[in-house]
Amino acid sequence: AQTVTQSQPEMSVQEAETVTLSCTYDTSESDYYLFWYKQPPSRQMILVIRQEAYKQQNATENRFSVNFQKAAKSFSLKISDSQLGDAAMYFCAYRSFDFGNEKLTFGTGTRLTIIP
Amino acid sequence: EAQVTQNPRYLITVTGKKLTVTCSQNMNHEYMSWYRQDPGLGLRQIYYSMNVEVTDKGDVPEGYKVSRKEKRNFPLILESPSPNQTSLYFCASSPDGAGGYNEQFFGPGTRLTVL
């Protein structure tokens, strides 16, 4: 079974600075998908960014980018120019490539605080 | 507006009193799923459904039931709730069960407290 580990329960960053959230995973599969979800105080789960494991190029979405290291099974999220609205719980998630259950396996989350 | 809705959003109940949390999506999605979120554990899948009348267990199905009689609805049933089912519950849907890059759309969550 796949597992996802987020070793930083809490992080904080000064507004306008850059922060990196860590995520490692364990899998025996060669093809899979990785996601970062944001959960603000409203509790809504919002997709931030996603990465296909067979693509070597790191995904980027505006101020959000990932550092995907397949051999190391690492998938960190970098937030540039942090804004107050980025304050949230961030979850890393894994999904198998195979047809069938689209189950997301989540990490335990990192709570990000933005310091004005 | 494309969305997943859940009702109720908040519920306080007592041990053993049957309850149903409804989930509905208006995107004609085939795949639907239920997760529970607990502090320090992230989100864990309870049940999922690939299509109408096709459901299967996720990682933590004990104490829960589901049904999928219509494509848009996927209710979660707790026939005899217990305090360890106090949690935040999310319903999610995606276009189909073909894997791939499909985004899963999440409902707003239901905060359940079982006394």
PDB file of N, CA, C and O in Angstrom, chain A residues 38-103:
ATOM      1  N   LYS A  38      -5.098  22.381  -0.902  1.00  0.00           N
ATOM      2  CA  LYS A  38      -5.134  23.431   0.113  1.00  0.00           C
ATOM      3  C   LYS A  38      -6.476  23.365   0.817  1.00  0.00           C
ATOM      4  O   LYS A  38      -7.519  23.231   0.172  1.00  0.00           O
ATOM      5  N   GLN A  39      -6.441  23.476   2.149  1.00  0.00           N
ATOM      6  CA  GLN A  39      -7.676  23.512   2.923  1.00  0.00           C
ATOM      7  C   GLN A  39      -7.657  24.762   3.808  1.00  0.00           C
ATOM      8  O   GLN A  39      -7.091  24.762   4.896  1.00  0.00           O
ATOM      9  N   PRO A  40      -8.299  25.838   3.366  1.00  0.00           N
ATOM     10  CA  PRO A  40      -8.374  27.052   4.175  1.00  0.00           C
ATOM     11  C   PRO A  40      -9.337  26.858   5.343  1.00  0.00           C
ATOM     12  O   PRO A  40      -9.948  25.802   5.468  1.00  0.00           O
ATOM     13  N   PRO A  41      -9.479  27.857   6.194  1.00  0.00           N
ATOM     14  CA  PRO A  41     -10.406  27.727   7.334  1.00  0.00           C
ATOM     15  C   PRO A  41     -11.837  27.367   6.938  1.00  0.00           C
ATOM     16  O   PRO A  41     -12.577  26.815   7.740  1.00  0.00           O
ATOM     17  N   SER A  42     -12.225  27.662   5.730  1.00  0.00           N
ATOM     18  CA  SER A  42     -13.561  27.267   5.270  1.00  0.00           C
ATOM     19  C   SER A  42     -13.714  25.756   5.149  1.00  0.00           C
ATOM     20  O   SER A  42     -14.828  25.247   4.985  1.00  0.00           O
ATOM     21  N   ARG A  43     -12.629  25.026   5.227  1.00  0.00           N
ATOM     22  CA  ARG A  43     -12.562  23.553   5.147  1.00  0.00           C
ATOM     23  C   ARG A  43     -12.679  23.011   3.724  1.00  0.00           C
ATOM     24  O   ARG A  43     -12.517  21.821   3.516  1.00  0.00           O
ATOM     25  N   GLN A  44     -12.948  23.864   2.764  1.00  0.00           N
ATOM     26  CA  GLN A  44     -13.051  23.394   1.388  1.00  0.00           C
ATOM     27  C   GLN A  44     -11.715  22.855   0.904  1.00  0.00           C
ATOM     28  O   GLN A  44     -10.682  23.450   1.156  1.00  0.00           O
ATOM     29  N   MET A  45     -11.716  21.729   0.226  1.00  0.00           N
ATOM     30  CA  MET A  45     -10.497  21.162  -0.345  1.00  0.00           C
ATOM     31  C   MET A  45     -10.314  21.726  -1.750  1.00  0.00           C
ATOM     32  O   MET A  45     -11.175  21.556  -2.624  1.00  0.00           O
ATOM     33  N   ILE A  46      -9.187  22.385  -1.959  1.00  0.00           N
ATOM     34  CA  ILE A  46      -8.926  23.080  -3.220  1.00  0.00           C
ATOM     35  C   ILE A  46      -7.659  22.510  -3.834  1.00  0.00           C
ATOM     36  O   ILE A  46      -6.611  22.480  -3.191  1.00  0.00           O
ATOM     37  N   LEU A  47      -7.751  22.066  -5.074  1.00  0.00           N
ATOM     38  CA  LEU A  47      -6.568  21.557  -5.763  1.00  0.00           C
ATOM     39  C   LEU A  47      -5.630  22.705  -6.090  1.00  0.00           C
ATOM     40  O   LEU A  47      -6.018  23.694  -6.702  1.00  0.00           O
ATOM     41  N   VAL A  48      -4.378  22.559  -5.685  1.00  0.00           N
ATOM     42  CA  VAL A  48      -3.375  23.594  -5.932  1.00  0.00           C
ATOM     43  C   VAL A  48      -2.562  23.267  -7.176  1.00  0.00           C
ATOM     44  O   VAL A  48      -2.377  24.109  -8.067  1.00  0.00           O
ATOM     45  N   ILE A  49      -2.077  22.028  -7.246  1.00  0.00           N
ATOM     46  CA  ILE A  49      -1.177  21.661  -8.331  1.00  0.00           C
ATOM     47  C   ILE A  49      -1.108  20.142  -8.409  1.00  0.00           C
ATOM     48  O   ILE A  49      -1.365  19.446  -7.414  1.00  0.00           O
ATOM     49  N   ARG A  50      -0.794  19.626  -9.602  1.00  0.00           N
ATOM     50  CA  ARG A  50      -0.714  18.179  -9.774  1.00  0.00           C
ATOM     51  C   ARG A  50       0.448  17.845 -10.688  1.00  0.00           C
ATOM     52  O   ARG A  50       0.859  18.653 -11.529  1.00  0.00           O
ATOM     53  N   GLN A  51       0.928  16.624 -10.552  1.00  0.00           N
ATOM     54  CA  GLN A  51       2.114  16.177 -11.291  1.00  0.00           C
ATOM     55  C   GLN A  51       1.921  14.735 -11.723  1.00  0.00           C
ATOM     56  O   GLN A  51       1.488  13.895 -10.936  1.00  0.00           O
ATOM     57  N   GLU A  52       2.227  14.465 -12.973  1.00  0.00           N
ATOM     58  CA  GLU A  52       2.236  13.090 -13.466  1.00  0.00           C
ATOM     59  C   GLU A  52       3.639  12.533 -13.292  1.00  0.00           C
ATOM     60  O   GLU A  52       4.612  13.180 -13.694  1.00  0.00           O
ATOM     61  N   ALA A  53       3.758  11.360 -12.739  1.00  0.00           N
ATOM     62  CA  ALA A  53       5.075  10.825 -12.404  1.00  0.00           C
ATOM     63  C   ALA A  53       5.931  10.564 -13.630  1.00  0.00           C
ATOM     64  O   ALA A  53       7.161  10.594 -13.548  1.00  0.00           O
ATOM     65  N   TYR A  54       5.315  10.294 -14.767  1.00  0.00           N
ATOM     66  CA  TYR A  54       6.090   9.993 -15.967  1.00  0.00           C
ATOM     67  C   TYR A  54       6.571  11.263 -16.675  1.00  0.00           C
ATOM     68  O   TYR A  54       7.288  11.197 -17.669  1.00  0.00           O
ATOM     69  N   LYS A  55       6.169  12.411 -16.167  1.00  0.00           N
ATOM     70  CA  LYS A  55       6.663  13.676 -16.713  1.00  0.00           C
ATOM     71  C   LYS A  55       7.811  14.173 -15.853  1.00  0.00           C
ATOM     72  O   LYS A  55       7.659  14.341 -14.638  1.00  0.00           O
ATOM     73  N   GLN A  56       8.935  14.419 -16.451  1.00  0.00           N
ATOM     74  CA  GLN A  56      10.089  14.862 -15.680  1.00  0.00           C
ATOM     75  C   GLN A  56       9.999  16.346 -15.330  1.00  0.00           C
ATOM     76  O   GLN A  56      10.543  16.784 -14.322  1.00  0.00           O
ATOM     77  N   GLN A  57       9.290  17.095 -16.151  1.00  0.00           N
ATOM     78  CA  GLN A  57       9.207  18.529 -15.909  1.00  0.00           C
ATOM     79  C   GLN A  57       8.340  18.807 -14.698  1.00  0.00           C
ATOM     80  O   GLN A  57       7.228  18.282 -14.567  1.00  0.00           O
ATOM     81  N   ASN A  58       8.844  19.668 -13.834  1.00  0.00           N
ATOM     82  CA  ASN A  58       8.093  20.031 -12.639  1.00  0.00           C
ATOM     83  C   ASN A  58       6.911  20.923 -12.989  1.00  0.00           C
ATOM     84  O   ASN A  58       7.029  21.858 -13.782  1.00  0.00           O
ATOM     85  N   ALA A  59       5.763  20.628 -12.364  1.00  0.00           N
ATOM     86  CA  ALA A  59       4.563  21.423 -12.615  1.00  0.00           C
ATOM     87  C   ALA A  59       4.666  22.792 -11.948  1.00  0.00           C
ATOM     88  O   ALA A  59       5.276  22.935 -10.881  1.00  0.00           O
ATOM     89  N   THR A  60       4.059  23.779 -12.574  1.00  0.00           N
ATOM     90  CA  THR A  60       3.964  25.110 -11.992  1.00  0.00           C
ATOM     91  C   THR A  60       2.566  25.664 -12.241  1.00  0.00           C
ATOM     92  O   THR A  60       1.951  25.378 -13.279  1.00  0.00           O
ATOM     93  N   GLU A  61       2.079  26.416 -11.274  1.00  0.00           N
ATOM     94  CA  GLU A  61       0.798  27.107 -11.383  1.00  0.00           C
ATOM     95  C   GLU A  61       0.956  28.460 -10.699  1.00  0.00           C
ATOM     96  O   GLU A  61       0.821  28.590  -9.502  1.00  0.00           O
ATOM     97  N   ASN A  62       1.256  29.461 -11.511  1.00  0.00           N
ATOM     98  CA  ASN A  62       1.437  30.814 -10.986  1.00  0.00           C
ATOM     99  C   ASN A  62       2.506  30.834  -9.902  1.00  0.00           C
ATOM    100  O   ASN A  62       3.654  30.517 -10.171  1.00  0.00           O
ATOM    101  N   ARG A  63       2.160  31.166  -8.676  1.00  0.00           N
ATOM    102  CA  ARG A  63       3.159  31.253  -7.605  1.00  0.00           C
ATOM    103  C   ARG A  63       3.511  29.908  -6.985  1.00  0.00           C
ATOM    104  O   ARG A  63       4.372  29.835  -6.100  1.00  0.00           O
ATOM    105  N   PHE A  64       2.842  28.854  -7.429  1.00  0.00           N
ATOM    106  CA  PHE A  64       3.043  27.522  -6.858  1.00  0.00           C
ATOM    107  C   PHE A  64       3.835  26.657  -7.833  1.00  0.00           C
ATOM    108  O   PHE A  64       3.526  26.614  -9.019  1.00  0.00           O
ATOM    109  N   SER A  65       4.825  25.989  -7.315  1.00  0.00           N
ATOM    110  CA  SER A  65       5.594  25.066  -8.131  1.00  0.00           C
ATOM    111  C   SER A  65       5.995  23.873  -7.272  1.00  0.00           C
ATOM    112  O   SER A  65       5.951  23.934  -6.043  1.00  0.00           O
ATOM    113  N   VAL A  66       6.347  22.797  -7.944  1.00  0.00           N
ATOM    114  CA  VAL A  66       6.764  21.604  -7.215  1.00  0.00           C
ATOM    115  C   VAL A  66       8.186  21.249  -7.604  1.00  0.00           C
ATOM    116  O   VAL A  66       8.679  21.602  -8.665  1.00  0.00           O
ATOM    117  N   ASN A  67       8.824  20.538  -6.690  1.00  0.00           N
ATOM    118  CA  ASN A  67      10.117  19.917  -6.957  1.00  0.00           C
ATOM    119  C   ASN A  67       9.888  18.418  -6.823  1.00  0.00           C
ATOM    120  O   ASN A  67       9.797  17.879  -5.723  1.00  0.00           O
ATOM    121  N   PHE A  68       9.751  17.764  -7.973  1.00  0.00           N
ATOM    122  CA  PHE A  68       9.445  16.340  -8.020  1.00  0.00           C
ATOM    123  C   PHE A  68      10.730  15.561  -8.246  1.00  0.00           C
ATOM    124  O   PHE A  68      11.391  15.721  -9.284  1.00  0.00           O
ATOM    125  N   GLN A  69      11.081  14.747  -7.284  1.00  0.00           N
ATOM    126  CA  GLN A  69      12.273  13.915  -7.356  1.00  0.00           C
ATOM    127  C   GLN A  69      11.807  12.457  -7.292  1.00  0.00           C
ATOM    128  O   GLN A  69      11.622  11.906  -6.199  1.00  0.00           O
ATOM    129  N   LYS A  70      11.638  11.844  -8.472  1.00  0.00           N
ATOM    130  CA  LYS A  70      11.026  10.516  -8.515  1.00  0.00           C
ATOM    131  C   LYS A  70      11.872   9.467  -7.814  1.00  0.00           C
ATOM    132  O   LYS A  70      11.368   8.625  -7.088  1.00  0.00           O
ATOM    133  N   ALA A  71      13.175   9.504  -8.041  1.00  0.00           N
ATOM    134  CA  ALA A  71      14.046   8.490  -7.439  1.00  0.00           C
ATOM    135  C   ALA A  71      14.021   8.592  -5.916  1.00  0.00           C
ATOM    136  O   ALA A  71      14.048   7.580  -5.215  1.00  0.00           O
ATOM    137  N   ALA A  72      13.952   9.794  -5.424  1.00  0.00           N
ATOM    138  CA  ALA A  72      13.925  10.018  -3.979  1.00  0.00           C
ATOM    139  C   ALA A  72      12.513   9.929  -3.420  1.00  0.00           C
ATOM    140  O   ALA A  72      12.329   9.993  -2.202  1.00  0.00           O
ATOM    141  N   LYS A  73      11.516   9.801  -4.289  1.00  0.00           N
ATOM    142  CA  LYS A  73      10.112   9.772  -3.888  1.00  0.00           C
ATOM    143  C   LYS A  73       9.773  10.988  -3.028  1.00  0.00           C
ATOM    144  O   LYS A  73       9.237  10.879  -1.918  1.00  0.00           O
ATOM    145  N   SER A  74      10.089  12.125  -3.588  1.00  0.00           N
ATOM    146  CA  SER A  74       9.887  13.389  -2.906  1.00  0.00           C
ATOM    147  C   SER A  74       9.082  14.323  -3.802  1.00  0.00           C
ATOM    148  O   SER A  74       9.301  14.373  -5.025  1.00  0.00           O
ATOM    149  N   PHE A  75       8.191  15.085  -3.196  1.00  0.00           N
ATOM    150  CA  PHE A  75       7.284  15.959  -3.962  1.00  0.00           C
ATOM    151  C   PHE A  75       7.005  17.191  -3.121  1.00  0.00           C
ATOM    152  O   PHE A  75       5.976  17.297  -2.458  1.00  0.00           O
ATOM    153  N   SER A  76       7.899  18.152  -3.140  1.00  0.00           N
ATOM    154  CA  SER A  76       7.745  19.338  -2.308  1.00  0.00           C
ATOM    155  C   SER A  76       7.019  20.444  -3.059  1.00  0.00           C
ATOM    156  O   SER A  76       7.089  20.533  -4.287  1.00  0.00           O
ATOM    157  N   LEU A  77       6.358  21.291  -2.303  1.00  0.00           N
ATOM    158  CA  LEU A  77       5.596  22.417  -2.855  1.00  0.00           C
ATOM    159  C   LEU A  77       6.281  23.711  -2.463  1.00  0.00           C
ATOM    160  O   LEU A  77       6.533  23.951  -1.282  1.00  0.00           O
ATOM    161  N   LYS A  78       6.563  24.541  -3.453  1.00  0.00           N
ATOM    162  CA  LYS A  78       7.143  25.845  -3.198  1.00  0.00           C
ATOM    163  C   LYS A  78       6.105  26.920  -3.475  1.00  0.00           C
ATOM    164  O   LYS A  78       5.495  26.944  -4.552  1.00  0.00           O
ATOM    165  N   ILE A  79       5.927  27.792  -2.509  1.00  0.00           N
ATOM    166  CA  ILE A  79       5.011  28.926  -2.665  1.00  0.00           C
ATOM    167  C   ILE A  79       5.867  30.179  -2.666  1.00  0.00           C
ATOM    168  O   ILE A  79       6.557  30.484  -1.686  1.00  0.00           O
ATOM    169  N   SER A  80       5.831  30.902  -3.757  1.00  0.00           N
ATOM    170  CA  SER A  80       6.598  32.136  -3.895  1.00  0.00           C
ATOM    171  C   SER A  80       5.718  33.336  -3.586  1.00  0.00           C
ATOM    172  O   SER A  80       4.493  33.287  -3.761  1.00  0.00           O
ATOM    173  N   ASP A  81       6.359  34.417  -3.115  1.00  0.00           N
ATOM    174  CA  ASP A  81       5.611  35.644  -2.859  1.00  0.00           C
ATOM    175  C   ASP A  81       4.368  35.345  -2.006  1.00  0.00           C
ATOM    176  O   ASP A  81       3.228  35.632  -2.392  1.00  0.00           O
ATOM    177  N   SER A  82       4.580  34.747  -0.864  1.00  0.00           N
ATOM    178  CA  SER A  82       3.470  34.297  -0.017  1.00  0.00           C
ATOM    179  C   SER A  82       2.499  35.433   0.292  1.00  0.00           C
ATOM    180  O   SER A  82       2.909  36.569   0.571  1.00  0.00           O
ATOM    181  N   GLN A  83       1.222  35.081   0.252  1.00  0.00           N
ATOM    182  CA  GLN A  83       0.171  36.057   0.530  1.00  0.00           C
ATOM    183  C   GLN A  83      -0.669  35.584   1.710  1.00  0.00           C
ATOM    184  O   GLN A  83      -0.707  34.396   2.019  1.00  0.00           O
ATOM    185  N   LEU A  84      -1.353  36.522   2.339  1.00  0.00           N
ATOM    186  CA  LEU A  84      -2.165  36.182   3.507  1.00  0.00           C
ATOM    187  C   LEU A  84      -3.193  35.099   3.171  1.00  0.00           C
ATOM    188  O   LEU A  84      -3.511  34.252   4.004  1.00  0.00           O
ATOM    189  N   GLY A  85      -3.679  35.125   1.949  1.00  0.00           N
ATOM    190  CA  GLY A  85      -4.665  34.137   1.541  1.00  0.00           C
ATOM    191  C   GLY A  85      -4.109  32.730   1.367  1.00  0.00           C
ATOM    192  O   GLY A  85      -4.866  31.784   1.157  1.00  0.00           O
ATOM    193  N   ASP A  86      -2.801  32.601   1.454  1.00  0.00           N
ATOM    194  CA  ASP A  86      -2.189  31.266   1.351  1.00  0.00           C
ATOM    195  C   ASP A  86      -2.247  30.519   2.680  1.00  0.00           C
ATOM    196  O   ASP A  86      -1.929  29.326   2.729  1.00  0.00           O
ATOM    197  N   ALA A  87      -2.619  31.194   3.741  1.00  0.00           N
ATOM    198  CA  ALA A  87      -2.706  30.542   5.046  1.00  0.00           C
ATOM    199  C   ALA A  87      -3.753  29.440   4.998  1.00  0.00           C
ATOM    200  O   ALA A  87      -4.926  29.678   4.672  1.00  0.00           O
ATOM    201  N   ALA A  88      -3.324  28.228   5.300  1.00  0.00           N
ATOM    202  CA  ALA A  88      -4.219  27.074   5.168  1.00  0.00           C
ATOM    203  C   ALA A  88      -3.483  25.825   5.628  1.00  0.00           C
ATOM    204  O   ALA A  88      -2.286  25.847   5.911  1.00  0.00           O
ATOM    205  N   MET A  89      -4.218  24.727   5.652  1.00  0.00           N
ATOM    206  CA  MET A  89      -3.612  23.408   5.794  1.00  0.00           C
ATOM    207  C   MET A  89      -3.351  22.900   4.378  1.00  0.00           C
ATOM    208  O   MET A  89      -4.228  23.004   3.509  1.00  0.00           O
ATOM    209  N   TYR A  90      -2.164  22.358   4.159  1.00  0.00           N
ATOM    210  CA  TYR A  90      -1.809  21.830   2.850  1.00  0.00           C
ATOM    211  C   TYR A  90      -1.607  20.320   2.949  1.00  0.00           C
ATOM    212  O   TYR A  90      -0.869  19.835   3.809  1.00  0.00           O
ATOM    213  N   PHE A  91      -2.263  19.620   2.036  1.00  0.00           N
ATOM    214  CA  PHE A  91      -2.167  18.159   2.001  1.00  0.00           C
ATOM    215  C   PHE A  91      -1.519  17.708   0.708  1.00  0.00           C
ATOM    216  O   PHE A  91      -1.897  18.141  -0.384  1.00  0.00           O
ATOM    217  N   CYS A  92      -0.578  16.819   0.845  1.00  0.00           N
ATOM    218  CA  CYS A  92       0.013  16.122  -0.286  1.00  0.00           C
ATOM    219  C   CYS A  92      -0.784  14.833  -0.493  1.00  0.00           C
ATOM    220  O   CYS A  92      -1.215  14.202   0.488  1.00  0.00           O
ATOM    221  N   ALA A  93      -1.007  14.445  -1.743  1.00  0.00           N
ATOM    222  CA  ALA A  93      -1.806  13.248  -2.004  1.00  0.00           C
ATOM    223  C   ALA A  93      -1.251  12.476  -3.182  1.00  0.00           C
ATOM    224  O   ALA A  93      -0.699  13.051  -4.130  1.00  0.00           O
ATOM    225  N   TYR A  94      -1.460  11.174  -3.129  1.00  0.00           N
ATOM    226  CA  TYR A  94      -0.967  10.240  -4.152  1.00  0.00           C
ATOM    227  C   TYR A  94      -2.148   9.516  -4.767  1.00  0.00           C
ATOM    228  O   TYR A  94      -3.105   9.152  -4.061  1.00  0.00           O
ATOM    229  N   ARG A  95      -2.087   9.286  -6.073  1.00  0.00           N
ATOM    230  CA  ARG A  95      -3.100   8.447  -6.710  1.00  0.00           C
ATOM    231  C   ARG A  95      -2.443   7.500  -7.699  1.00  0.00           C
ATOM    232  O   ARG A  95      -1.590   7.905  -8.491  1.00  0.00           O
ATOM    233  N   SER A  96      -2.858   6.267  -7.654  1.00  0.00           N
ATOM    234  CA  SER A  96      -2.337   5.264  -8.567  1.00  0.00           C
ATOM    235  C   SER A  96      -2.721   5.583 -10.009  1.00  0.00           C
ATOM    236  O   SER A  96      -3.748   6.218 -10.265  1.00  0.00           O
ATOM    237  N   PHE A  97      -1.910   5.111 -10.936  1.00  0.00           N
ATOM    238  CA  PHE A  97      -2.169   5.337 -12.348  1.00  0.00           C
ATOM    239  C   PHE A  97      -3.218   4.379 -12.883  1.00  0.00           C
ATOM    240  O   PHE A  97      -3.836   4.623 -13.899  1.00  0.00           O
ATOM    241  N   ASP A  98      -3.441   3.284 -12.179  1.00  0.00           N
ATOM    242  CA  ASP A  98      -4.259   2.216 -12.711  1.00  0.00           C
ATOM    243  C   ASP A  98      -5.727   2.595 -12.828  1.00  0.00           C
ATOM    244  O   ASP A  98      -6.250   3.380 -12.048  1.00  0.00           O
ATOM    245  N   PHE A  99      -6.394   1.984 -13.775  1.00  0.00           N
ATOM    246  CA  PHE A  99      -7.831   2.119 -13.931  1.00  0.00           C
ATOM    247  C   PHE A  99      -8.515   1.569 -12.686  1.00  0.00           C
ATOM    248  O   PHE A  99      -8.112   0.571 -12.122  1.00  0.00           O
ATOM    249  N   GLY A 100      -9.585   2.224 -12.279  1.00  0.00           N
ATOM    250  CA  GLY A 100     -10.330   1.715 -11.133  1.00  0.00           C
ATOM    251  C   GLY A 100     -10.505   2.778 -10.074  1.00  0.00           C
ATOM    252  O   GLY A 100     -10.753   3.932 -10.394  1.00  0.00           O
ATOM    253  N   ASN A 101     -10.393   2.404  -8.849  1.00  0.00           N
ATOM    254  CA  ASN A 101     -10.598   3.317  -7.740  1.00  0.00           C
ATOM    255  C   ASN A 101      -9.650   4.507  -7.846  1.00  0.00           C
ATOM    256  O   ASN A 101      -8.437   4.330  -7.921  1.00  0.00           O
ATOM    257  N   GLU A 102     -10.206   5.679  -7.850  1.00  0.00           N
ATOM    258  CA  GLU A 102      -9.379   6.877  -7.933  1.00  0.00           C
ATOM    259  C   GLU A 102      -9.027   7.410  -6.551  1.00  0.00           C
ATOM    260  O   GLU A 102      -8.892   8.614  -6.352  1.00  0.00           O
ATOM    261  N   LYS A 103      -8.833   6.500  -5.641  1.00  0.00           N
ATOM    262  CA  LYS A 103      -8.545   6.872  -4.275  1.00  0.00           C
ATOM    263  C   LYS A 103      -7.327   7.767  -4.180  1.00  0.00           C
ATOM    264  O   LYS A 103      -6.279   7.485  -4.763  1.00  0.00           O
TER     265      LYS A 103
END
